[in-house]
C-alpha positions as YAML, in Angstrom:
chain: A
units: angstrom
residues:
- id: 1
  name: MET
  ca: [-51.90, 16.03, -21.36]
- id: 2
  name: ASN
  ca: [-49.92, 15.62, -24.58]
- id: 3
  name: ASP
  ca: [-46.55, 13.86, -24.64]
- id: 4
  name: GLU
  ca: [-44.52, 17.09, -24.75]
- id: 5
  name: LEU
  ca: [-46.27, 18.65, -21.73]
- id: 6
  name: ARG
  ca: [-45.97, 15.37, -19.83]
- id: 7
  name: ARG
  ca: [-42.25, 15.17, -20.57]
- id: 8
  name: GLN
  ca: [-41.72, 18.75, -19.45]
- id: 9
  name: LYS
  ca: [-43.64, 18.20, -16.20]
- id: 10
  name: LEU
  ca: [-42.06, 14.89, -15.25]
- id: 11
  name: ARG
  ca: [-38.46, 15.88, -15.97]
- id: 12
  name: ALA
  ca: [-38.82, 18.86, -13.61]
- id: 13
  name: GLY
  ca: [-40.16, 16.65, -10.80]
- id: 14
  name: PHE
  ca: [-36.84, 15.19, -9.67]
- id: 15
  name: ASP
  ca: [-35.82, 18.50, -8.09]
- id: 16
  name: ARG
  ca: [-38.56, 18.12, -5.44]
- id: 17
  name: SER
  ca: [-36.65, 15.39, -3.64]
- id: 18
  name: ALA
  ca: [-33.00, 16.17, -4.41]
- id: 19
  name: PRO
  ca: [-31.51, 14.81, -1.13]
- id: 20
  name: ASP
  ca: [-33.34, 11.47, -1.52]
- id: 21
  name: TYR
  ca: [-32.33, 11.38, -5.19]
- id: 22
  name: GLU
  ca: [-28.68, 11.82, -4.22]
- id: 23
  name: ARG
  ca: [-28.81, 9.21, -1.47]
- id: 24
  name: THR
  ca: [-30.79, 6.44, -3.17]
- id: 25
  name: ARG
  ca: [-30.30, 6.59, -6.93]
- id: 26
  name: PRO
  ca: [-28.11, 3.75, -8.28]
- id: 27
  name: VAL
  ca: [-24.70, 4.55, -9.73]
- id: 28
  name: CYS
  ca: [-23.46, 2.68, -12.78]
- id: 29
  name: PRO
  ca: [-20.56, 0.28, -12.07]
- id: 30
  name: PRO
  ca: [-17.01, 1.65, -12.36]
- id: 31
  name: ARG
  ca: [-16.29, -0.66, -15.32]
- id: 32
  name: LEU
  ca: [-18.91, 1.17, -17.38]
- id: 33
  name: PHE
  ca: [-17.04, 4.45, -16.97]
- id: 34
  name: ASP
  ca: [-13.71, 2.76, -17.72]
- id: 35
  name: ASP
  ca: [-15.17, 1.35, -20.93]
- id: 36
  name: LEU
  ca: [-16.78, 4.68, -21.83]
- id: 37
  name: VAL
  ca: [-13.42, 6.44, -21.61]
- id: 38
  name: ASP
  ca: [-11.66, 3.66, -23.51]
- id: 39
  name: VAL
  ca: [-14.20, 3.28, -26.35]
- id: 40
  name: ALA
  ca: [-14.57, 7.05, -26.79]
- id: 41
  name: GLY
  ca: [-10.78, 7.47, -26.83]
- id: 42
  name: LEU
  ca: [-10.84, 10.04, -24.02]
- id: 43
  name: GLY
  ca: [-7.90, 11.16, -21.95]
- id: 44
  name: PRO
  ca: [-7.17, 13.52, -19.03]
- id: 45
  name: GLY
  ca: [-8.25, 17.08, -19.77]
- id: 46
  name: ASP
  ca: [-10.65, 16.17, -22.57]
- id: 47
  name: ARG
  ca: [-13.77, 18.30, -22.57]
- id: 48
  name: VAL
  ca: [-17.08, 16.56, -21.92]
- id: 49
  name: VAL
  ca: [-20.63, 17.82, -21.54]
- id: 50
  name: GLU
  ca: [-23.00, 15.71, -19.45]
- id: 51
  name: ILE
  ca: [-26.73, 16.02, -20.10]
- id: 52
  name: GLY
  ca: [-28.88, 16.07, -16.96]
- id: 53
  name: CYS
  ca: [-26.32, 15.27, -14.27]
- id: 54
  name: GLY
  ca: [-28.77, 15.02, -11.35]
- id: 55
  name: THR
  ca: [-26.64, 15.24, -8.22]
- id: 56
  name: GLY
  ca: [-23.49, 14.02, -9.97]
- id: 57
  name: GLN
  ca: [-23.86, 10.23, -9.85]
- id: 58
  name: ALA
  ca: [-22.07, 9.96, -13.19]
- id: 59
  name: THR
  ca: [-20.25, 13.29, -13.10]
- id: 60
  name: VAL
  ca: [-18.01, 12.28, -10.20]
- id: 61
  name: PRO
  ca: [-16.76, 9.07, -11.91]
- id: 62
  name: LEU
  ca: [-16.10, 11.04, -15.09]
- id: 63
  name: ALA
  ca: [-14.19, 13.72, -13.17]
- id: 64
  name: GLU
  ca: [-12.25, 11.05, -11.27]
- id: 65
  name: ARG
  ca: [-10.96, 9.84, -14.63]
- id: 66
  name: GLY
  ca: [-9.44, 13.27, -15.33]
- id: 67
  name: LEU
  ca: [-12.09, 14.62, -17.69]
- id: 68
  name: ALA
  ca: [-13.06, 18.29, -17.76]
- id: 69
  name: VAL
  ca: [-16.82, 17.92, -17.35]
- id: 70
  name: THR
  ca: [-19.47, 20.58, -17.81]
- id: 71
  name: ALA
  ca: [-22.58, 19.09, -16.24]
- id: 72
  name: VAL
  ca: [-25.88, 20.62, -17.37]
- id: 73
  name: GLU
  ca: [-28.76, 20.16, -14.92]
- id: 74
  name: LEU
  ca: [-32.28, 21.56, -15.13]
- id: 75
  name: GLY
  ca: [-33.10, 21.35, -11.40]
- id: 76
  name: PRO
  ca: [-31.50, 24.01, -9.18]
- id: 77
  name: GLU
  ca: [-31.59, 21.82, -6.05]
- id: 78
  name: LEU
  ca: [-30.04, 18.87, -7.87]
- id: 79
  name: ALA
  ca: [-27.41, 21.15, -9.40]
- id: 80
  name: ALA
  ca: [-26.53, 22.59, -5.98]
- id: 81
  name: LEU
  ca: [-25.88, 19.12, -4.56]
- id: 82
  name: ALA
  ca: [-23.81, 18.22, -7.61]
- id: 83
  name: ARG
  ca: [-21.62, 21.29, -7.06]
- id: 84
  name: VAL
  ca: [-20.93, 20.17, -3.48]
- id: 85
  name: ARG
  ca: [-19.94, 16.68, -4.64]
- id: 86
  name: LEU
  ca: [-17.66, 18.10, -7.35]
- id: 87
  name: ALA
  ca: [-15.95, 20.71, -5.18]
- id: 88
  name: GLY
  ca: [-12.72, 18.71, -5.25]
- id: 89
  name: PHE
  ca: [-12.55, 18.69, -9.06]
- id: 90
  name: PRO
  ca: [-11.57, 22.16, -10.34]
- id: 91
  name: ALA
  ca: [-12.00, 21.06, -13.98]
- id: 92
  name: ALA
  ca: [-15.67, 20.15, -13.38]
- id: 93
  name: ASP
  ca: [-18.45, 22.70, -13.64]
- id: 94
  name: VAL
  ca: [-22.22, 22.47, -13.08]
- id: 95
  name: VAL
  ca: [-24.57, 24.71, -15.08]
- id: 96
  name: THR
  ca: [-28.21, 25.11, -14.10]
- id: 97
  name: SER
  ca: [-30.08, 24.94, -17.40]
- id: 98
  name: SER
  ca: [-31.97, 22.61, -19.67]
- id: 99
  name: PHE
  ca: [-29.73, 21.00, -22.27]
- id: 100
  name: GLU
  ca: [-31.93, 22.48, -24.97]
- id: 101
  name: ASP
  ca: [-31.26, 26.04, -23.75]
- id: 102
  name: TRP
  ca: [-27.60, 25.63, -22.81]
- id: 103
  name: ARG
  ca: [-24.99, 27.17, -25.11]
- id: 104
  name: PRO
  ca: [-21.22, 26.81, -24.72]
- id: 105
  name: PRO
  ca: [-19.13, 29.98, -24.72]
- id: 106
  name: PRO
  ca: [-18.58, 31.03, -28.36]
- id: 107
  name: THR
  ca: [-14.81, 30.90, -27.95]
- id: 108
  name: ASP
  ca: [-14.77, 27.28, -26.74]
- id: 109
  name: PRO
  ca: [-13.51, 24.63, -29.18]
- id: 110
  name: PRO
  ca: [-15.76, 21.68, -30.11]
- id: 111
  name: LEU
  ca: [-16.25, 19.02, -27.44]
- id: 112
  name: ASP
  ca: [-14.49, 15.67, -27.11]
- id: 113
  name: ALA
  ca: [-17.62, 13.84, -25.87]
- id: 114
  name: VAL
  ca: [-21.24, 14.26, -24.88]
- id: 115
  name: VAL
  ca: [-22.54, 11.92, -22.16]
- id: 116
  name: ALA
  ca: [-26.12, 11.23, -21.05]
- id: 117
  name: VAL
  ca: [-26.79, 8.85, -18.15]
- id: 118
  name: ASN
  ca: [-30.46, 8.09, -17.42]
- id: 119
  name: SER
  ca: [-31.36, 11.39, -19.03]
- id: 120
  name: LEU
  ca: [-31.50, 11.35, -22.83]
- id: 121
  name: HIS
  ca: [-35.22, 10.46, -22.94]
- id: 122
  name: TRP
  ca: [-36.00, 13.77, -21.19]
- id: 123
  name: VAL
  ca: [-34.42, 15.84, -23.99]
- id: 124
  name: ASP
  ca: [-36.54, 17.28, -26.82]
- id: 125
  name: PRO
  ca: [-36.54, 14.50, -29.47]
- id: 126
  name: ALA
  ca: [-35.60, 16.99, -32.19]
- id: 127
  name: LEU
  ca: [-32.35, 17.81, -30.33]
- id: 128
  name: ARG
  ca: [-31.38, 14.50, -28.68]
- id: 129
  name: TYR
  ca: [-28.79, 13.66, -31.33]
- id: 130
  name: ALA
  ca: [-28.72, 16.79, -33.48]
- id: 131
  name: LYS
  ca: [-27.39, 19.08, -30.76]
- id: 132
  name: PRO
  ca: [-24.63, 16.71, -29.52]
- id: 133
  name: HIS
  ca: [-23.55, 16.30, -33.15]
- id: 134
  name: GLN
  ca: [-23.35, 20.08, -33.46]
- id: 135
  name: LEU
  ca: [-21.27, 20.41, -30.28]
- id: 136
  name: LEU
  ca: [-18.73, 17.66, -30.97]
- id: 137
  name: ARG
  ca: [-15.49, 17.79, -32.93]
- id: 138
  name: PRO
  ca: [-15.25, 15.44, -35.94]
- id: 139
  name: GLY
  ca: [-14.79, 11.83, -34.85]
- id: 140
  name: ALA
  ca: [-15.74, 12.50, -31.22]
- id: 141
  name: CYS
  ca: [-18.27, 10.35, -29.40]
- id: 142
  name: MET
  ca: [-21.66, 10.51, -27.77]
- id: 143
  name: ALA
  ca: [-22.17, 8.03, -24.91]
- id: 144
  name: VAL
  ca: [-25.60, 7.11, -23.57]
- id: 145
  name: ALA
  ca: [-26.04, 5.01, -20.43]
- id: 146
  name: ALA
  ca: [-28.98, 3.83, -18.34]
- id: 147
  name: CYS
  ca: [-29.70, 1.70, -15.27]
- id: 148
  name: VAL
  ca: [-32.58, -0.69, -15.95]
- id: 149
  name: ARG
  ca: [-34.38, -2.56, -13.16]
- id: 150
  name: ALA
  ca: [-34.25, -6.34, -13.36]
- id: 151
  name: GLN
  ca: [-35.72, -9.15, -11.27]
- id: 152
  name: PRO
  ca: [-33.92, -12.50, -11.14]
- id: 153
  name: ALA
  ca: [-35.88, -15.72, -10.69]
- id: 154
  name: ASP
  ca: [-34.55, -16.14, -7.14]
- id: 155
  name: ALA
  ca: [-35.43, -12.59, -5.97]
- id: 156
  name: GLU
  ca: [-36.97, -12.14, -2.51]
- id: 157
  name: ALA
  ca: [-40.72, -12.83, -2.26]
- id: 158
  name: PHE
  ca: [-41.33, -9.11, -1.65]
- id: 159
  name: TRP
  ca: [-40.69, -8.33, -5.31]
- id: 160
  name: THR
  ca: [-43.51, -10.59, -6.46]
- id: 161
  name: GLN
  ca: [-45.87, -9.50, -3.68]
- id: 162
  name: VAL
  ca: [-45.34, -5.75, -4.25]
- id: 163
  name: GLN
  ca: [-46.70, -6.04, -7.79]
- id: 164
  name: GLU
  ca: [-50.14, -6.04, -6.17]
- id: 165
  name: ASP
  ca: [-49.46, -2.49, -4.93]
- id: 166
  name: TYR
  ca: [-48.35, -1.37, -8.39]
- id: 167
  name: ARG
  ca: [-51.52, -2.79, -9.94]
- id: 168
  name: ALA
  ca: [-53.75, -1.28, -7.24]
- id: 169
  name: VAL
  ca: [-52.79, 2.30, -8.17]
- id: 170
  name: GLY
  ca: [-52.52, 1.81, -11.93]
- id: 171
  name: TYR
  ca: [-48.73, 2.20, -12.08]
- id: 172
  name: GLU
  ca: [-47.59, 2.08, -15.71]
- id: 173
  name: GLY
  ca: [-45.63, -0.92, -16.93]
- id: 174
  name: GLY
  ca: [-45.18, -4.43, -15.63]
- id: 175
  name: PRO
  ca: [-42.70, -6.37, -13.47]
- id: 176
  name: PRO
  ca: [-39.02, -5.99, -14.36]
- id: 177
  name: PRO
  ca: [-37.54, -8.64, -16.67]
- id: 178
  name: ALA
  ca: [-34.88, -11.11, -15.58]
- id: 179
  name: PRO
  ca: [-31.36, -9.65, -15.92]
- id: 180
  name: GLU
  ca: [-30.54, -11.95, -18.82]
- id: 181
  name: HIS
  ca: [-33.58, -10.62, -20.70]
- id: 182
  name: VAL
  ca: [-32.53, -6.97, -20.52]
- id: 183
  name: ALA
  ca: [-31.45, -6.22, -24.05]
- id: 184
  name: PRO
  ca: [-28.51, -3.96, -24.94]
- id: 185
  name: LEU
  ca: [-29.31, -0.31, -25.53]
- id: 186
  name: HIS
  ca: [-29.06, 0.96, -29.10]
- id: 187
  name: PHE
  ca: [-29.34, 4.42, -30.60]
- id: 188
  name: ALA
  ca: [-32.74, 5.26, -32.02]
- id: 189
  name: PRO
  ca: [-33.14, 5.22, -35.82]
- id: 190
  name: ASP
  ca: [-33.16, 9.03, -35.90]
- id: 191
  name: ALA
  ca: [-29.56, 8.99, -34.63]
- id: 192
  name: GLU
  ca: [-28.30, 7.40, -37.84]
- id: 193
  name: LEU
  ca: [-27.91, 10.80, -39.52]
- id: 194
  name: TYR
  ca: [-25.52, 11.91, -36.79]
- id: 195
  name: PHE
  ca: [-23.68, 8.94, -35.22]
- id: 196
  name: GLU
  ca: [-22.29, 5.52, -36.08]
- id: 197
  name: GLU
  ca: [-22.84, 3.17, -33.17]
- id: 198
  name: VAL
  ca: [-19.54, 1.57, -32.16]
- id: 199
  name: ALA
  ca: [-20.33, -0.19, -28.85]
- id: 200
  name: SER
  ca: [-23.31, -1.50, -26.91]
- id: 201
  name: LEU
  ca: [-22.43, -3.08, -23.56]
- id: 202
  name: ARG
  ca: [-24.23, -4.52, -20.49]
- id: 203
  name: TYR
  ca: [-23.26, -4.51, -16.78]
- id: 204
  name: PRO
  ca: [-25.49, -6.44, -14.32]
- id: 205
  name: PHE
  ca: [-25.17, -5.23, -10.72]
- id: 206
  name: GLU
  ca: [-27.05, -5.09, -7.42]
- id: 207
  name: VAL
  ca: [-27.74, -2.43, -4.80]
- id: 208
  name: ARG
  ca: [-28.63, -3.20, -1.19]
- id: 209
  name: TYR
  ca: [-31.27, -0.86, 0.30]
- id: 210
  name: THR
  ca: [-32.78, -0.41, 3.72]
- id: 211
  name: ALA
  ca: [-36.57, -0.52, 3.60]
- id: 212
  name: GLY
  ca: [-36.72, 3.24, 4.21]
- id: 213
  name: ASP
  ca: [-34.22, 4.09, 1.50]
- id: 214
  name: TYR
  ca: [-36.04, 1.90, -1.00]
- id: 215
  name: VAL
  ca: [-39.32, 3.75, -0.40]
- id: 216
  name: ALA
  ca: [-37.44, 7.05, -0.67]
- id: 217
  name: ASN
  ca: [-36.02, 5.87, -3.99]
- id: 218
  name: LEU
  ca: [-39.54, 4.99, -5.21]
- id: 219
  name: ALA
  ca: [-40.65, 8.51, -4.34]
- id: 220
  name: THR
  ca: [-37.99, 9.98, -6.67]
- id: 221
  name: GLN
  ca: [-39.04, 7.95, -9.70]
- id: 222
  name: SER
  ca: [-40.89, 9.46, -12.63]
- id: 223
  name: GLY
  ca: [-43.40, 6.61, -12.65]
- id: 224
  name: THR
  ca: [-44.44, 7.56, -9.13]
- id: 225
  name: HIS
  ca: [-44.60, 11.26, -10.06]
- id: 226
  name: ALA
  ca: [-46.79, 10.33, -13.05]
- id: 227
  name: LEU
  ca: [-49.43, 8.94, -10.69]
- id: 228
  name: GLY
  ca: [-50.15, 12.42, -9.34]
- id: 229
  name: GLU
  ca: [-50.00, 13.51, -5.70]
- id: 230
  name: ALA
  ca: [-52.90, 11.46, -4.31]
- id: 231
  name: ARG
  ca: [-52.26, 8.17, -6.10]
- id: 232
  name: GLY
  ca: [-48.49, 8.55, -5.59]
- id: 233
  name: ALA
  ca: [-48.98, 8.94, -1.83]
- id: 234
  name: ASP
  ca: [-51.33, 5.95, -1.82]
- id: 235
  name: PHE
  ca: [-48.78, 3.83, -3.66]
- id: 236
  name: LEU
  ca: [-45.93, 4.71, -1.29]
- id: 237
  name: ALA
  ca: [-48.16, 4.06, 1.75]
- id: 238
  name: ARG
  ca: [-49.08, 0.63, 0.36]
- id: 239
  name: VAL
  ca: [-45.42, -0.28, -0.10]
- id: 240
  name: GLU
  ca: [-44.63, 0.99, 3.42]
- id: 241
  name: ARG
  ca: [-47.39, -1.20, 4.90]
- id: 242
  name: ARG
  ca: [-46.17, -4.23, 2.99]
- id: 243
  name: LEU
  ca: [-42.62, -3.70, 4.24]
- id: 244
  name: ASP
  ca: [-43.92, -3.20, 7.80]
- id: 245
  name: SER
  ca: [-45.77, -6.53, 7.57]
- id: 246
  name: LEU
  ca: [-42.49, -8.23, 6.62]
- id: 247
  name: GLY
  ca: [-40.48, -6.58, 9.42]
- id: 248
  name: ARG
  ca: [-38.90, -3.97, 7.12]
- id: 249
  name: PRO
  ca: [-36.15, -6.24, 5.73]
- id: 250
  name: PRO
  ca: [-33.21, -4.94, 3.72]
- id: 251
  name: LEU
  ca: [-33.83, -5.33, 0.00]
- id: 252
  name: THR
  ca: [-31.52, -6.37, -2.81]
- id: 253
  name: VAL
  ca: [-32.38, -4.51, -6.02]
- id: 254
  name: SER
  ca: [-31.06, -5.89, -9.31]
- id: 255
  name: PHE
  ca: [-30.11, -3.62, -12.21]
- id: 256
  name: VAL
  ca: [-28.49, -3.90, -15.60]
- id: 257
  name: ALA
  ca: [-26.46, -0.85, -16.60]
- id: 258
  name: LEU
  ca: [-26.35, -0.25, -20.33]
- id: 259
  name: LEU
  ca: [-23.78, 1.74, -22.31]
- id: 260
  name: THR
  ca: [-23.99, 2.73, -25.96]
- id: 261
  name: VAL
  ca: [-21.30, 4.76, -27.71]
- id: 262
  name: GLY
  ca: [-21.63, 6.38, -31.12]
- id: 263
  name: ARG
  ca: [-18.97, 8.16, -33.15]
- id: 264
  name: ARG
  ca: [-19.88, 11.48, -34.77]
- id: 265
  name: LEU
  ca: [-20.48, 11.31, -38.49]
- id: 266
  name: PRO
  ca: [-19.16, 14.14, -40.70]
...
């Protein structure tokens, strides 16, 4: 499978487990959204498009800060849950579409910001920066955020032991780095034609999971989907057995949220 087909297949997979996605996916810390609004110079009523909103994990904090958000989501089940969460925000709207196919109404003015949280890597590389640049007014900002797994030196023994289960099924990648080794996120070189990077910030945080919710979270991840149905089921069963052997303890998961903001070039 070539890279484009793989990207298309994996980005559509999140819709299969929308309720688990909503319940278990980490949400970036509030300070990240405060800084996003501040650095981008946004105020109440400013018009923002969010790329790939999922079930609204970032859309709700943006709407709470008074922004008029149009959230574009490929998965119909994810979009439906996002609409429920945003029902109390009349200025927020959820559109079921890929970002590549979405078009704003022709009478709408240019946007004040484009935001992508844990989603930009799923967009066609040719449009990741070119289309936001096209949609934004002069001087407006594009903000990209992500939640990256980390593993501190004093993490519970489970996190070292579970690597055996990852290796057993051929899961891509290695153990997470220590939080202090998670580097800031920067725009890719192909963004330089469209945006001047003005901020790159880090936000370490932790999420406490029950054993069951952690396995449910694993089932929503693209790395698990990439294993295929049989190997993915084997992987989740291995993690379940390991947690059972430990008495199914609650788990502390470390993350570093990353925020990068770029200002639109002329």
